[in-house]
Short mmCIF file of C-alpha atoms in Angstrom, two decimals:
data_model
loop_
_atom_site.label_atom_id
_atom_site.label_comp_id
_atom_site.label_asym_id
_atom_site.label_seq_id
_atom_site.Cartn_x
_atom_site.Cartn_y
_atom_site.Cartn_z
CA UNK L 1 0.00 0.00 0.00
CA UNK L 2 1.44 3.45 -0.93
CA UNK L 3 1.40 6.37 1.25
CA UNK L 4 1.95 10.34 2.55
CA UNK L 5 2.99 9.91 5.48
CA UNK L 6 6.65 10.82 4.88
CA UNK L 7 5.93 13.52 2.72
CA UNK L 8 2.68 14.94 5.35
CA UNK L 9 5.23 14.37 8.03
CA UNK L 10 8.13 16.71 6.62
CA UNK L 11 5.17 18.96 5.46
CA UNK L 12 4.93 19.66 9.31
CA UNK L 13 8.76 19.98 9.68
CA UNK L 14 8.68 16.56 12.18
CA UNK L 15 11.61 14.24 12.64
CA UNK L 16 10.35 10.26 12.69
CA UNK L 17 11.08 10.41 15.94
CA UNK L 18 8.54 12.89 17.02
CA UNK L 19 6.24 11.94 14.91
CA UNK L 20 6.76 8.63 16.52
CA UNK L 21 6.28 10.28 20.02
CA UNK L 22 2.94 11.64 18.60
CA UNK L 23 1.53 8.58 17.66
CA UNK L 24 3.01 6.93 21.09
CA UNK L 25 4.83 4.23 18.75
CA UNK L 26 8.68 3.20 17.87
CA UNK L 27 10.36 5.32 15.72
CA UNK L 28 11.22 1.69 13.68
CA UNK L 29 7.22 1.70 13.33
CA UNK L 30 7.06 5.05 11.42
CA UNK L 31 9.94 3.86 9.40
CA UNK L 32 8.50 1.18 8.91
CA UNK L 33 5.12 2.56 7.66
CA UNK L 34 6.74 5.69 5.74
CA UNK L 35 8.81 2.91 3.82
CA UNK L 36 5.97 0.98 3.25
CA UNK L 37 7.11 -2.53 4.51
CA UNK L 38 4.58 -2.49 6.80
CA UNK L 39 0.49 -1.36 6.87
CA UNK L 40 -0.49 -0.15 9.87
CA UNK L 41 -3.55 -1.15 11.71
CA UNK L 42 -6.90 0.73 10.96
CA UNK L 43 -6.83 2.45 14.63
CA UNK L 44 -3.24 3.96 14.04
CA UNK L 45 -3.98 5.14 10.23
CA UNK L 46 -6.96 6.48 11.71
CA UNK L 47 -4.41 8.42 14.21
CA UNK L 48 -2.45 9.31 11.58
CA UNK L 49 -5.22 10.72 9.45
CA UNK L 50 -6.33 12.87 12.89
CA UNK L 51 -2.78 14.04 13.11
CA UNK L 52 -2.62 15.45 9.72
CA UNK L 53 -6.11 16.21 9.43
CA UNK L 54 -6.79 14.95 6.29
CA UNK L 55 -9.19 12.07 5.47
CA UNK L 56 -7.55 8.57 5.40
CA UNK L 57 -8.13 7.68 1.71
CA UNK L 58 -5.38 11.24 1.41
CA UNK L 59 -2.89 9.05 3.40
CA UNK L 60 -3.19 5.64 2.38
CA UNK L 61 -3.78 4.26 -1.17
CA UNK L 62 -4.31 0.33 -1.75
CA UNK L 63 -2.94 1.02 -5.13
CA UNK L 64 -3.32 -2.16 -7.56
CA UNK C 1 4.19 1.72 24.96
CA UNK C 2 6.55 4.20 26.94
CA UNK C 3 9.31 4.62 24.97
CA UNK C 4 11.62 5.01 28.37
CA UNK C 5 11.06 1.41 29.51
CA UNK C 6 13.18 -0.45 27.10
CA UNK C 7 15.90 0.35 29.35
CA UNK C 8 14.09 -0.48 32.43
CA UNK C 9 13.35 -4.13 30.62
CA UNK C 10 16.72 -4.62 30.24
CA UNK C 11 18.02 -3.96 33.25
CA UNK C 12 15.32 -6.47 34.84
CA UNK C 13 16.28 -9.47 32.16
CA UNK C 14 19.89 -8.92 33.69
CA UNK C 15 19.29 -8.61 36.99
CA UNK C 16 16.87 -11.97 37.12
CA UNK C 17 19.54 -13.44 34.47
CA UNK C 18 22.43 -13.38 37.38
CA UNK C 19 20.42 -13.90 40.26
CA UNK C 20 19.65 -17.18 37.58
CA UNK C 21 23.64 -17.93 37.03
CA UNK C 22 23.88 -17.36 40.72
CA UNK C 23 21.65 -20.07 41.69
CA UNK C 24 22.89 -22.68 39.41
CA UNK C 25 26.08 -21.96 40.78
CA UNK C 26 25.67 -21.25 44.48
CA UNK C 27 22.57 -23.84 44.99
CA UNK C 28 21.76 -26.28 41.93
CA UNK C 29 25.10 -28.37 42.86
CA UNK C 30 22.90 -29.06 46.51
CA UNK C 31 20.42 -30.76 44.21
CA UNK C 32 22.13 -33.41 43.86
CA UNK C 33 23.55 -33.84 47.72
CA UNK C 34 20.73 -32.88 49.72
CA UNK C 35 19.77 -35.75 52.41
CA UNK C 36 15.95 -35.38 51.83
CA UNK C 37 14.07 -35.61 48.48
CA UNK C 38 11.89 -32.65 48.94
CA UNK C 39 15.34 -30.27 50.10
CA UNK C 40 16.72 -31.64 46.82
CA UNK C 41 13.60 -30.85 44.61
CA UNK C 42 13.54 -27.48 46.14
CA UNK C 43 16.74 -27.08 44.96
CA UNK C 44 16.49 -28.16 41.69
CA UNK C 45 13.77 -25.84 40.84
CA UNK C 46 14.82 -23.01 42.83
CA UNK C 47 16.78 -21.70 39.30
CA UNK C 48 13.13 -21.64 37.56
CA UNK C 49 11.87 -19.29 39.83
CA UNK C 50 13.76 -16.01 38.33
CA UNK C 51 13.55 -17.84 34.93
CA UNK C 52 9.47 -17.45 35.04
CA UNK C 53 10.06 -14.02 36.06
CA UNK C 54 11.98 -13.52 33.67
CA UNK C 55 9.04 -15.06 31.23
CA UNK C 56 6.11 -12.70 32.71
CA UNK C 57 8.43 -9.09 32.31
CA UNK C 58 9.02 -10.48 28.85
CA UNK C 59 5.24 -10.92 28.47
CA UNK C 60 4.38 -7.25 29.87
CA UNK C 61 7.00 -5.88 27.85
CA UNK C 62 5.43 -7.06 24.84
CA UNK C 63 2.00 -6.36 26.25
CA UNK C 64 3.46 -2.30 26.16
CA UNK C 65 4.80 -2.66 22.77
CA UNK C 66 3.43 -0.91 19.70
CA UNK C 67 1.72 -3.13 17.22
CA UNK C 68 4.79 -3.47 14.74
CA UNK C 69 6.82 -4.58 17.84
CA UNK C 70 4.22 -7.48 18.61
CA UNK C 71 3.89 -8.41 15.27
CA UNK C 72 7.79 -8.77 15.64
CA UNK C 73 7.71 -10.48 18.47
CA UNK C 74 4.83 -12.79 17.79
CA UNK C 75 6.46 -14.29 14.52
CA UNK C 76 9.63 -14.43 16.30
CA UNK C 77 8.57 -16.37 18.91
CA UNK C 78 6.27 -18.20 16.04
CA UNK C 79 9.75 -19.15 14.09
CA UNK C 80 11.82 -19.84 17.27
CA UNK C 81 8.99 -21.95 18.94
CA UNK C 82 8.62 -24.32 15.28
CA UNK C 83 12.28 -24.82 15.22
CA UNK C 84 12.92 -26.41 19.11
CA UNK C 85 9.79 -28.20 18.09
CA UNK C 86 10.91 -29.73 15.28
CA UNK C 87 14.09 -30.19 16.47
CA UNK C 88 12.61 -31.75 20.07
CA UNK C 89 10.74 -34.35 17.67
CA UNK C 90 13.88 -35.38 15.37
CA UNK C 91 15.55 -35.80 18.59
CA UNK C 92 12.49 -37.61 20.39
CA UNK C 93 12.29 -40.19 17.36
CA UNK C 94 16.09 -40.47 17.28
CA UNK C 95 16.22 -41.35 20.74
CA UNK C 96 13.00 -44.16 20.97
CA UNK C 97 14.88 -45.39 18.00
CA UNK C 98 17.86 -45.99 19.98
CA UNK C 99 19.78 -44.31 17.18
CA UNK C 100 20.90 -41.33 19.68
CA UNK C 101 21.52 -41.62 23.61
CA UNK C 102 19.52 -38.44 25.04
CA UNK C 103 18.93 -37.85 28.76
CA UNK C 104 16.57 -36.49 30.95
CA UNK C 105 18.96 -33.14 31.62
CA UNK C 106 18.45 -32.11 28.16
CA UNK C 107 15.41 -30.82 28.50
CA UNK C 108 17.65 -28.03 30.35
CA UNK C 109 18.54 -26.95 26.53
CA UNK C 110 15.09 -26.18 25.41
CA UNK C 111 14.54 -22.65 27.05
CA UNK C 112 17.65 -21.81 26.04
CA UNK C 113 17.83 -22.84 22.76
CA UNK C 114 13.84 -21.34 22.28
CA UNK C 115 16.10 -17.96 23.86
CA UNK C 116 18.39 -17.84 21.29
CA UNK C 117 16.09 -18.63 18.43
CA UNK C 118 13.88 -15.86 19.36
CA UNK C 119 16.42 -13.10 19.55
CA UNK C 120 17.91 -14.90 16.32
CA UNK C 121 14.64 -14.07 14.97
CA UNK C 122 13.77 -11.12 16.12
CA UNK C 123 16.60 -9.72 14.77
CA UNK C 124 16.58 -11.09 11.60
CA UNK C 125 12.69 -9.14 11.22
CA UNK C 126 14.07 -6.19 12.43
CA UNK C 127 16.03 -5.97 10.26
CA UNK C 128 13.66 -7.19 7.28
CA UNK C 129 11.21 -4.11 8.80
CA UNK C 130 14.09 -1.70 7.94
CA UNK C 131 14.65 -0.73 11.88
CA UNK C 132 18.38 -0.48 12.87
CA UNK C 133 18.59 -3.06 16.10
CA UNK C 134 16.63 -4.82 18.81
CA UNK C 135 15.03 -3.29 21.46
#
């Protein structure tokens, strides 16, 4: 699945690390999801959207 | 999970890991010279007690994780738990074969050897989930 989250997340000026601190997860977990070897549950790409305020489909696209 | 308590796990695994060495040095060897059979059982199991402490912070360190770190931890455990089973029922078939000589101690190898597995592992998905080292 591709995503914003990098791009949303240096939009805002954040390191991973804070963003990580944000979302009360490892900063390997926002790596992780920014990198895209890993989908994050619904609950935390709901946090995410919340964080960014934008709607989740503007984060997360299941591509093909 | 609070970030800050990956050190405080750490320093608990040690500190229950030598109070562990300690009392296979300093009291297993009684195990096997105690006059009664219920002094000499105590002793013999008196080295599992920091072991399944050891077990239950493990547990409530996962428990605090995030859910990439359980994921992690899950299929590590997953891997390292199919491997000292298969490798417990190649040995259990060698041995009722009488092809191998196994005793009773070895069962001393299988918490270890699930131990090792599991960090084996866990670092090996670490790494495969791009983060830098375990935690």
């Amino acid at each position: 699945m591709n995503n914003r989250v990098r791009e949303l997340r240096e939009g805002k000026g954040w390191s991973q690390g804070e963003l990580a601190e944000r979302l009360d997860v490892s900063r390997q977990t926002v790596n992780a999801i920014e990198t895209g070897k890993y989908d994050p549950s619904l609950p935390l790409a709901f946090k995410l959207a919340k964080l960014f305020r934008k709607p989740i489909e503007d984060l997360f696209d299941p591509g093909e | 999970m609070t970030r800050q308590t990956a050190a405080q796990y750490r320093m608990r695994v040690w500190l229950l890991m030598a109070v562990y060495v300690a009392l296979i040095f300093f009291v297993w060897p009684y195990a096997k010279t105690a006059a009664s059979l219920p002094l000499r059982a105590l002793f013999a199991l008196l080295p599992t007690v920091p072991v399944i402490a050891v077990v239950a912070v493990m547990m409530r360190h996962v428990m605090r994780s995030d859910e990439l770190e359980q994921r992690i931890h899950m299929l590590a455990l997953g891997i390292a738990t199919a491997i000292v089973c298969v490798g417990s029922l190649v040995g259990g078939f060698l041995a009722a074969a009488h092809v191998i000589v196994l005793g009773g101690d070895v069962l001393l190898w299988v918490f270890p050897l699930v131990c090792v597995t599991y960090g084996t592992s866990r670092w090996w998905l670490v790494r495969r989930y791009g983060g830098a080292g375990c935690e």
